[in-house]
Amino acid sequence: MRFAGAIAIALLIAVPAFAAEIPPADRRSGYDFMKPDTKAMQDEDTANAGMLWVLDGEALWKRKAGAADKACADCHDDVSTSMKGVAARYPAFDKATGRPIDLEQRINACRSNRQQATPLPFESRELLALTAFVARQSRGEKIESSTDPQLAPFIEKGRQLYVQRQGQLMLGCTSCHDENWDKKLAGSAITQGHPTGYPLYRLEWQSLGSLQRRLRACITGIRAQPYDYGAPELVELELYLMSRARGMKMEAPAVRP
Amino acid sequence: MARDVFRISALFLAGALLALPGGAGAQALSPYTVVGDAIPEPLTRVRGDAARGRALVVERSSTCILCHSGPFPEQKFQGDLAPDLAGSGSRGSEGQLRLRLVDASRLNAATIMPSYYRVAGLARVGTPWRGKPILSAEQIEDIVAYLVTLRQ
């Protein structure tokens, strides 16, 4: 009987082996796994629903807000130069808190400190719109987050969260995105889980969503307790994912099935 | 009754040989005895029902066909992370299949196949699922009853 060997094998593998990281030459964006019609949606600005948020973001960028009565544009000049490549460098080290913060948190820091306005809630239309507008300025730029040496301990924490098995199903991110990215989970491509397209329009959500929303969905999928929006663990995961995708091209706002 | 007594004492006798689920929530699980690579005795007194077992296997909430494919022509979306379930009954005995479902990680510590009847040793389980096994003892028996019929 074929099952008979299993016990002997189990004794040999007392500790699960660490999954090897994907070699740079084999890294592929989620885009590569999509059907041609979904790719076309992402490629054509007129078909890409994420562009609606980008347009909203542009309006918000120019609108004065808060006690300071200043718009983002008042401090940052021409967005296509001032914001070019910025999203490709986040999460970044924040001196004020001594921790990495992601792009949404950076935008909210500007709102609180510079505009003296109330921070925007995570996943609110406004925050997604501003983030999409800023991220859009990095389309085609190579991801270079995580080069700051102060980030190293946080990247390592993110990596530990990524390989840790958790939830009622006791799976780790690595179980799917490193070990099984060429396979299908109930018919849908698993992909390598690269963060190149965020915020992105997901057909399943019928909305734009942040990377944190995606991570919380994967965590709930393995029936683990999702971290709250803005939790240090989610930012560390984002940071690790960006370091894992270093050199890949930004595609925000991407489209995914 | 007699059988329960037997099973509980067998468990007691086997003692340290068995790393059975421990911890607070574990009391809700029926005890079982692992012999070699199998759990020869059913988890419930009532035999499993193969028709219910098939329905459970293809149901998304049971998670099986997220990873596995099988002889389910009516199911459009099946996974390919795991062996095809066709022929399971020829490859494993009823007891071997039972242990696979209850706790596959005992057979292969690195497996991605979840332990369907375990509550201890898990990490960060989400509130709706905490303290409960993925499947009940009855559901495990129904699925085992179905898998043994998959002969090649």
Coordinates of C-alpha atoms in Angstrom, one line a residue:
Chain A
M1 CA 0.0 0.0 0.0
R2 CA 1.4 3.4 -1.0
F3 CA 0.6 5.0 2.3
A4 CA 2.9 2.6 4.2
G5 CA 6.1 4.6 3.6
A6 CA 4.6 7.8 5.0
I7 CA 5.6 7.2 8.6
A8 CA 9.2 6.5 7.8
I9 CA 9.3 9.7 5.8
A10 CA 7.6 11.6 8.7
L11 CA 10.4 10.5 11.0
L12 CA 13.0 11.8 8.6
I13 CA 11.4 15.2 8.2
A14 CA 11.1 16.1 11.9
V15 CA 11.3 19.8 11.1
P16 CA 9.5 21.2 8.0
A17 CA 12.1 22.4 5.5
F18 CA 12.2 26.1 4.8
A19 CA 10.8 26.9 1.4
A20 CA 13.4 28.3 -0.9
E21 CA 12.7 31.9 -2.1
I22 CA 11.9 32.3 -5.7
P23 CA 15.0 33.0 -7.7
P24 CA 14.9 36.6 -9.2
A25 CA 14.8 35.2 -12.8
D26 CA 11.6 33.3 -12.1
R27 CA 9.7 36.0 -10.4
R28 CA 6.4 36.8 -12.1
S29 CA 3.8 39.5 -11.3
G30 CA 0.2 38.4 -10.7
Y31 CA -0.4 40.1 -14.1
D32 CA 1.4 37.2 -15.9
F33 CA -1.2 34.7 -14.6
M34 CA -4.2 36.6 -15.9
K35 CA -6.4 35.9 -18.9
P36 CA -5.8 38.3 -21.9
D37 CA -9.1 40.2 -21.4
T38 CA -8.2 40.9 -17.7
K39 CA -4.7 42.0 -18.9
A40 CA -6.3 44.3 -21.4
M41 CA -8.4 45.9 -18.7
Q42 CA -5.3 46.8 -16.8
D43 CA -3.4 48.0 -19.8
E44 CA -6.1 50.3 -21.2
D45 CA -6.7 53.4 -19.0
T46 CA -10.2 53.7 -20.4
A47 CA -11.0 50.1 -19.4
N48 CA -9.2 50.1 -16.1
A49 CA -11.7 50.8 -13.3
G50 CA -8.9 51.7 -11.0
M51 CA -8.4 54.9 -13.0
L52 CA -11.7 56.2 -11.5
W53 CA -10.0 56.3 -8.1
V54 CA -6.9 57.9 -9.7
L55 CA -9.1 60.7 -11.1
D56 CA -10.8 61.2 -7.7
G57 CA -7.3 61.2 -6.1
E58 CA -6.2 64.0 -8.5
A59 CA -9.1 66.1 -7.4
L60 CA -8.4 65.5 -3.7
W61 CA -4.7 66.2 -4.3
K62 CA -5.6 69.7 -5.4
R63 CA -8.3 70.4 -2.8
K64 CA -7.4 72.4 0.3
A65 CA -8.2 70.7 3.6
G66 CA -7.8 70.9 7.4
A67 CA -7.0 73.8 9.7
A68 CA -3.9 74.6 7.6
D69 CA -6.1 75.1 4.6
K70 CA -3.5 73.5 2.3
A71 CA -3.7 71.1 -0.5
C72 CA -1.2 68.3 -1.1
A73 CA -0.3 70.1 -4.3
D74 CA 0.6 73.3 -2.3
C75 CA 3.6 71.5 -0.8
H76 CA 4.5 69.0 -3.5
D77 CA 4.4 70.8 -6.8
D78 CA 4.1 68.8 -9.9
V79 CA 3.0 65.3 -9.0
S80 CA 4.6 63.6 -11.9
T81 CA 8.0 64.6 -10.7
S82 CA 7.5 65.0 -6.9
M83 CA 5.7 61.6 -6.5
K84 CA 7.5 59.6 -9.2
G85 CA 9.0 56.5 -7.7
V86 CA 7.7 57.2 -4.2
A87 CA 5.3 54.3 -4.0
A88 CA 8.1 52.0 -5.1
R89 CA 10.0 53.0 -2.0
Y90 CA 7.3 52.3 0.6
P91 CA 6.9 51.1 3.3
A92 CA 9.7 53.4 4.5
F93 CA 11.3 54.1 7.8
D94 CA 9.5 56.8 9.8
K95 CA 11.8 58.7 12.1
A96 CA 8.9 60.0 14.2
T97 CA 7.7 56.5 15.2
G98 CA 10.9 54.6 14.7
R99 CA 9.0 52.1 12.6
P100 CA 8.2 51.5 8.9
I101 CA 5.0 53.1 7.7
D102 CA 3.2 52.3 4.4
L103 CA 2.0 54.7 1.8
E104 CA -1.5 55.1 3.2
Q105 CA 0.0 55.9 6.6
R106 CA 2.4 58.4 5.0
I107 CA -0.5 60.1 3.3
N108 CA -2.4 60.2 6.6
A109 CA 0.7 61.6 8.4
C110 CA 0.7 64.5 5.9
R111 CA -3.0 65.0 6.5
S112 CA -2.6 65.2 10.3
N113 CA 0.7 67.1 10.5
R114 CA 0.7 69.3 7.5
Q115 CA -2.9 69.9 6.7
Q116 CA -4.1 69.5 10.3
A117 CA -7.0 67.5 9.1
T118 CA -8.5 64.3 10.5
P119 CA -6.8 61.1 9.2
L120 CA -8.8 59.2 6.6
P121 CA -10.0 55.8 7.6
F122 CA -8.3 52.8 6.0
E123 CA -10.1 51.6 2.8
S124 CA -12.1 54.8 2.7
R125 CA -12.8 56.0 -0.9
E126 CA -10.6 59.1 -0.2
L127 CA -7.6 57.3 1.1
L128 CA -7.7 54.7 -1.6
A129 CA -8.1 57.5 -4.2
L130 CA -5.1 59.6 -2.9
T131 CA -3.0 56.4 -2.6
A132 CA -3.9 55.3 -6.1
F133 CA -3.1 58.8 -7.5
V134 CA 0.3 58.8 -5.8
A135 CA 1.1 55.2 -6.7
R136 CA 0.1 55.8 -10.3
Q137 CA 3.1 58.2 -10.6
S138 CA 5.4 55.1 -10.1
R139 CA 4.0 53.0 -12.9
G140 CA 6.9 51.2 -14.6
E141 CA 9.3 52.2 -11.8
K142 CA 11.3 49.4 -10.2
I143 CA 10.5 48.5 -6.6
E144 CA 13.4 49.6 -4.4
S145 CA 11.8 49.6 -0.9
S146 CA 13.7 48.2 1.9
T147 CA 17.2 49.4 1.0
D148 CA 17.4 51.5 4.2
P149 CA 19.4 49.5 6.7
Q150 CA 17.1 50.7 9.6
L151 CA 14.4 48.6 8.0
A152 CA 16.4 45.3 8.2
P153 CA 14.9 44.1 11.5
F154 CA 11.4 44.9 10.3
I155 CA 11.9 43.0 7.1
E156 CA 13.1 40.0 9.1
K157 CA 9.9 40.2 11.3
G158 CA 7.9 40.3 8.1
R159 CA 9.7 37.3 6.8
Q160 CA 8.9 35.4 10.0
L161 CA 5.2 36.3 9.7
Y162 CA 5.3 35.2 6.1
V163 CA 6.7 31.7 6.8
Q164 CA 4.8 31.1 10.0
R165 CA 2.0 28.6 9.7
Q166 CA -1.2 29.8 11.2
G167 CA -5.0 29.5 11.4
Q168 CA -7.3 26.5 11.6
L169 CA -5.7 25.3 8.3
M170 CA -2.2 25.9 9.6
L171 CA -0.8 27.2 6.3
G172 CA 1.9 29.9 5.9
C173 CA 2.0 32.4 3.1
T174 CA 5.0 30.5 1.8
S175 CA 2.9 27.3 1.5
C176 CA 1.0 28.8 -1.3
H177 CA 3.1 31.7 -2.8
D178 CA 6.6 30.0 -2.8
E179 CA 5.7 26.3 -2.9
N180 CA 2.6 26.2 -5.0
W181 CA 2.5 29.4 -7.2
D182 CA 2.4 27.4 -10.4
K183 CA -0.8 25.6 -9.2
K184 CA -4.5 26.2 -8.9
L185 CA -6.5 26.6 -5.7
A186 CA -10.1 25.5 -6.7
G187 CA -9.5 26.7 -10.3
S188 CA -7.9 30.0 -9.6
A189 CA -4.2 30.7 -10.1
I190 CA -2.3 31.1 -6.8
T191 CA 0.5 33.4 -8.1
Q192 CA 3.7 34.4 -6.3
G193 CA 1.9 37.0 -4.2
H194 CA 3.9 40.1 -5.3
P195 CA 2.7 43.5 -4.2
T196 CA 3.4 45.3 -7.5
G197 CA -0.1 46.6 -8.3
Y198 CA -1.6 48.1 -5.1
P199 CA -4.0 49.7 -4.6
L200 CA -5.7 47.6 -7.3
Y201 CA -9.1 46.9 -8.7
R202 CA -10.2 43.4 -8.0
L203 CA -13.1 42.1 -10.0
E204 CA -14.1 39.9 -7.1
W205 CA -14.4 43.0 -4.8
Q206 CA -15.9 45.2 -7.5
S207 CA -13.7 47.9 -6.0
L208 CA -10.2 49.2 -5.5
G209 CA -8.5 47.8 -2.4
S210 CA -5.3 48.1 -0.5
L211 CA -2.5 45.6 -0.1
Q212 CA -3.6 45.3 3.6
R213 CA -7.1 44.3 2.5
R214 CA -5.5 41.6 0.3
L215 CA -3.3 40.3 3.2
R216 CA -6.3 40.3 5.5
A217 CA -8.2 38.2 3.0
C218 CA -5.4 35.7 2.7
I219 CA -5.1 35.5 6.5
T220 CA -8.9 35.0 6.9
G221 CA -8.7 32.4 4.1
I222 CA -6.5 30.2 6.2
R223 CA -8.9 30.8 9.1
A224 CA -6.4 32.8 11.1
Q225 CA -7.2 36.0 13.1
P226 CA -6.6 38.9 10.7
Y227 CA -4.5 41.8 12.0
D228 CA -6.3 45.1 12.3
Y229 CA -5.7 47.7 9.5
G230 CA -2.6 49.6 10.2
A231 CA -1.2 46.9 12.6
P232 CA 2.6 46.7 12.7
E233 CA 2.4 43.1 11.5
L234 CA 0.6 44.0 8.3
V235 CA 3.2 46.8 7.6
E236 CA 6.0 44.3 8.3
L237 CA 4.4 41.8 5.9
E238 CA 4.0 44.6 3.2
L239 CA 7.7 45.5 3.7
Y240 CA 8.8 41.9 3.4
L241 CA 6.7 41.5 0.2
M242 CA 8.3 44.6 -1.3
S243 CA 11.8 43.4 -0.4
R244 CA 10.9 40.1 -2.0
A245 CA 9.8 41.9 -5.1
R246 CA 12.8 44.3 -5.3
G247 CA 13.5 45.2 -8.9
M248 CA 10.0 44.3 -10.2
K249 CA 8.0 47.0 -11.9
M250 CA 5.2 48.9 -10.3
E251 CA 1.7 48.5 -12.0
A252 CA -0.7 50.5 -9.8
P253 CA -3.6 50.7 -10.2
A254 CA -3.5 47.1 -11.4
V255 CA -6.5 44.9 -12.1
R256 CA -6.8 41.3 -10.7
P257 CA -9.6 38.7 -11.0
Chain B
M1 CA -20.9 1.6 26.0
A2 CA -18.5 -1.4 26.2
R3 CA -16.7 -0.1 23.1
D4 CA -16.3 3.3 24.7
V5 CA -14.8 1.8 27.8
F6 CA -12.4 -0.2 25.6
R7 CA -11.3 2.8 23.6
I8 CA -10.7 4.9 26.6
S9 CA -8.6 2.3 28.3
A10 CA -6.7 1.5 25.1
L11 CA -5.9 5.2 25.0
F12 CA -4.8 5.2 28.6
L13 CA -2.6 2.1 28.1
A14 CA -1.0 3.5 25.0
G15 CA 0.1 6.4 27.1
A16 CA 3.2 8.3 26.1
L17 CA 3.3 6.5 22.7
L18 CA 0.5 8.7 21.5
A19 CA 0.9 12.4 21.1
L20 CA -2.8 13.0 21.2
P21 CA -4.4 16.4 21.0
G22 CA -4.0 18.1 24.3
G23 CA -5.0 21.5 25.8
A24 CA -8.3 23.0 26.9
G25 CA -10.4 22.7 23.8
A26 CA -9.3 19.1 23.1
Q27 CA -11.8 17.7 25.5
A28 CA -14.5 18.2 23.0
L29 CA -12.9 15.8 20.6
S30 CA -13.6 12.1 20.7
P31 CA -10.5 10.1 21.7
Y32 CA -8.9 7.9 19.1
T33 CA -6.1 5.5 18.9
V34 CA -3.4 5.5 16.3
V35 CA -2.0 2.1 15.4
G36 CA 0.9 2.4 13.0
D37 CA -0.1 4.8 10.3
A38 CA -3.8 4.3 10.8
I39 CA -6.8 4.9 13.1
P40 CA -8.5 1.6 12.7
E41 CA -11.6 2.4 14.9
P42 CA -14.2 4.8 13.8
L43 CA -14.6 8.1 15.7
T44 CA -18.3 7.6 16.1
R45 CA -20.5 4.7 16.9
V46 CA -22.7 5.2 13.9
R47 CA -21.1 4.2 10.6
G48 CA -20.3 7.0 8.1
D49 CA -22.6 7.6 5.2
A50 CA -20.8 7.6 1.8
A51 CA -23.4 9.8 0.0
R52 CA -23.2 12.5 2.7
G53 CA -19.4 12.1 2.5
R54 CA -19.3 12.8 -1.2
A55 CA -21.5 15.9 -0.7
L56 CA -19.1 17.1 2.0
V57 CA -16.0 16.6 -0.1
V58 CA -17.3 18.8 -2.9
E59 CA -18.6 21.5 -0.6
R60 CA -16.3 24.5 -0.6
S61 CA -16.5 25.0 3.2
S62 CA -14.9 21.5 3.7
T63 CA -11.9 22.9 1.7
C64 CA -11.0 19.5 0.1
I65 CA -11.4 20.5 -3.5
L66 CA -9.6 23.7 -3.0
C67 CA -6.5 21.5 -3.2
H68 CA -7.6 18.2 -4.6
S69 CA -9.3 17.1 -7.8
G70 CA -11.4 13.9 -8.0
P71 CA -14.1 12.1 -9.8
F72 CA -16.5 15.0 -9.6
P73 CA -17.4 15.9 -13.2
E74 CA -20.1 18.3 -12.1
Q75 CA -17.5 20.5 -10.2
K76 CA -16.0 23.1 -12.4
F77 CA -13.4 24.4 -10.0
Q78 CA -11.0 21.8 -8.5
G79 CA -7.5 22.3 -7.1
D80 CA -4.3 20.8 -8.3
L81 CA -2.1 21.2 -5.2
A82 CA -2.7 17.6 -4.1
P83 CA -3.2 14.1 -5.5
D84 CA -6.4 13.3 -7.4
L85 CA -8.8 11.6 -4.9
A86 CA -9.8 9.0 -7.5
G87 CA -8.5 5.6 -6.3
S88 CA -8.0 6.8 -2.7
G89 CA -9.8 3.6 -1.5
S90 CA -7.3 1.4 -3.4
R91 CA -4.3 3.3 -2.0
G92 CA -5.2 3.4 1.6
S93 CA -7.2 1.3 4.0
E94 CA -10.2 2.8 5.9
G95 CA -8.0 3.3 9.0
Q96 CA -5.2 4.9 7.0
L97 CA -7.6 7.3 5.3
R98 CA -9.1 8.2 8.7
L99 CA -5.7 9.2 10.1
R100 CA -5.0 11.2 6.9
L101 CA -8.1 13.3 7.6
V102 CA -7.8 13.5 11.3
D103 CA -4.1 14.6 11.4
A104 CA -2.1 14.3 8.2
S105 CA 0.8 16.2 9.8
R106 CA 1.6 13.0 11.8
L107 CA 2.5 11.2 8.6
N108 CA 4.3 14.1 7.0
A109 CA 5.3 17.0 9.2
A110 CA 5.8 19.3 6.2
T111 CA 2.4 18.5 4.5
I112 CA 0.1 21.3 3.6
M113 CA -2.9 19.1 4.1
P114 CA -4.7 20.5 7.2
S115 CA -5.5 18.4 10.2
Y116 CA -9.3 18.1 10.1
Y117 CA -9.8 16.8 13.6
R118 CA -7.4 18.7 15.8
V119 CA -7.6 21.8 18.0
A120 CA -4.3 21.7 19.8
G121 CA -1.0 23.0 18.5
L122 CA -2.6 25.5 16.1
A123 CA -1.5 29.1 16.0
R124 CA -3.6 32.3 15.8
V125 CA -6.9 30.6 14.8
G126 CA -9.5 33.1 13.9
T127 CA -12.4 33.7 16.4
P128 CA -15.1 32.0 14.5
W129 CA -13.1 28.8 14.3
R130 CA -11.3 28.8 17.6
G131 CA -11.5 25.6 19.7
K132 CA -13.3 23.7 17.0
P133 CA -11.9 21.0 14.6
I134 CA -12.4 21.8 10.9
L135 CA -14.8 18.8 10.6
S136 CA -16.8 17.0 13.2
A137 CA -16.3 13.3 14.0
E138 CA -19.5 12.5 12.1
Q139 CA -18.3 14.4 9.0
I140 CA -14.9 12.7 9.1
E141 CA -16.6 9.3 9.2
D142 CA -18.9 10.2 6.3
I143 CA -15.9 11.3 4.2
V144 CA -13.9 8.1 5.1
A145 CA -17.0 6.0 4.1
Y146 CA -17.0 7.8 0.8
L147 CA -13.2 7.7 0.1
V148 CA -13.1 3.9 0.6
T149 CA -15.6 3.5 -2.2
L150 CA -13.1 5.3 -4.6
R151 CA -11.5 2.2 -6.0
Q152 CA -9.5 1.9 -9.2

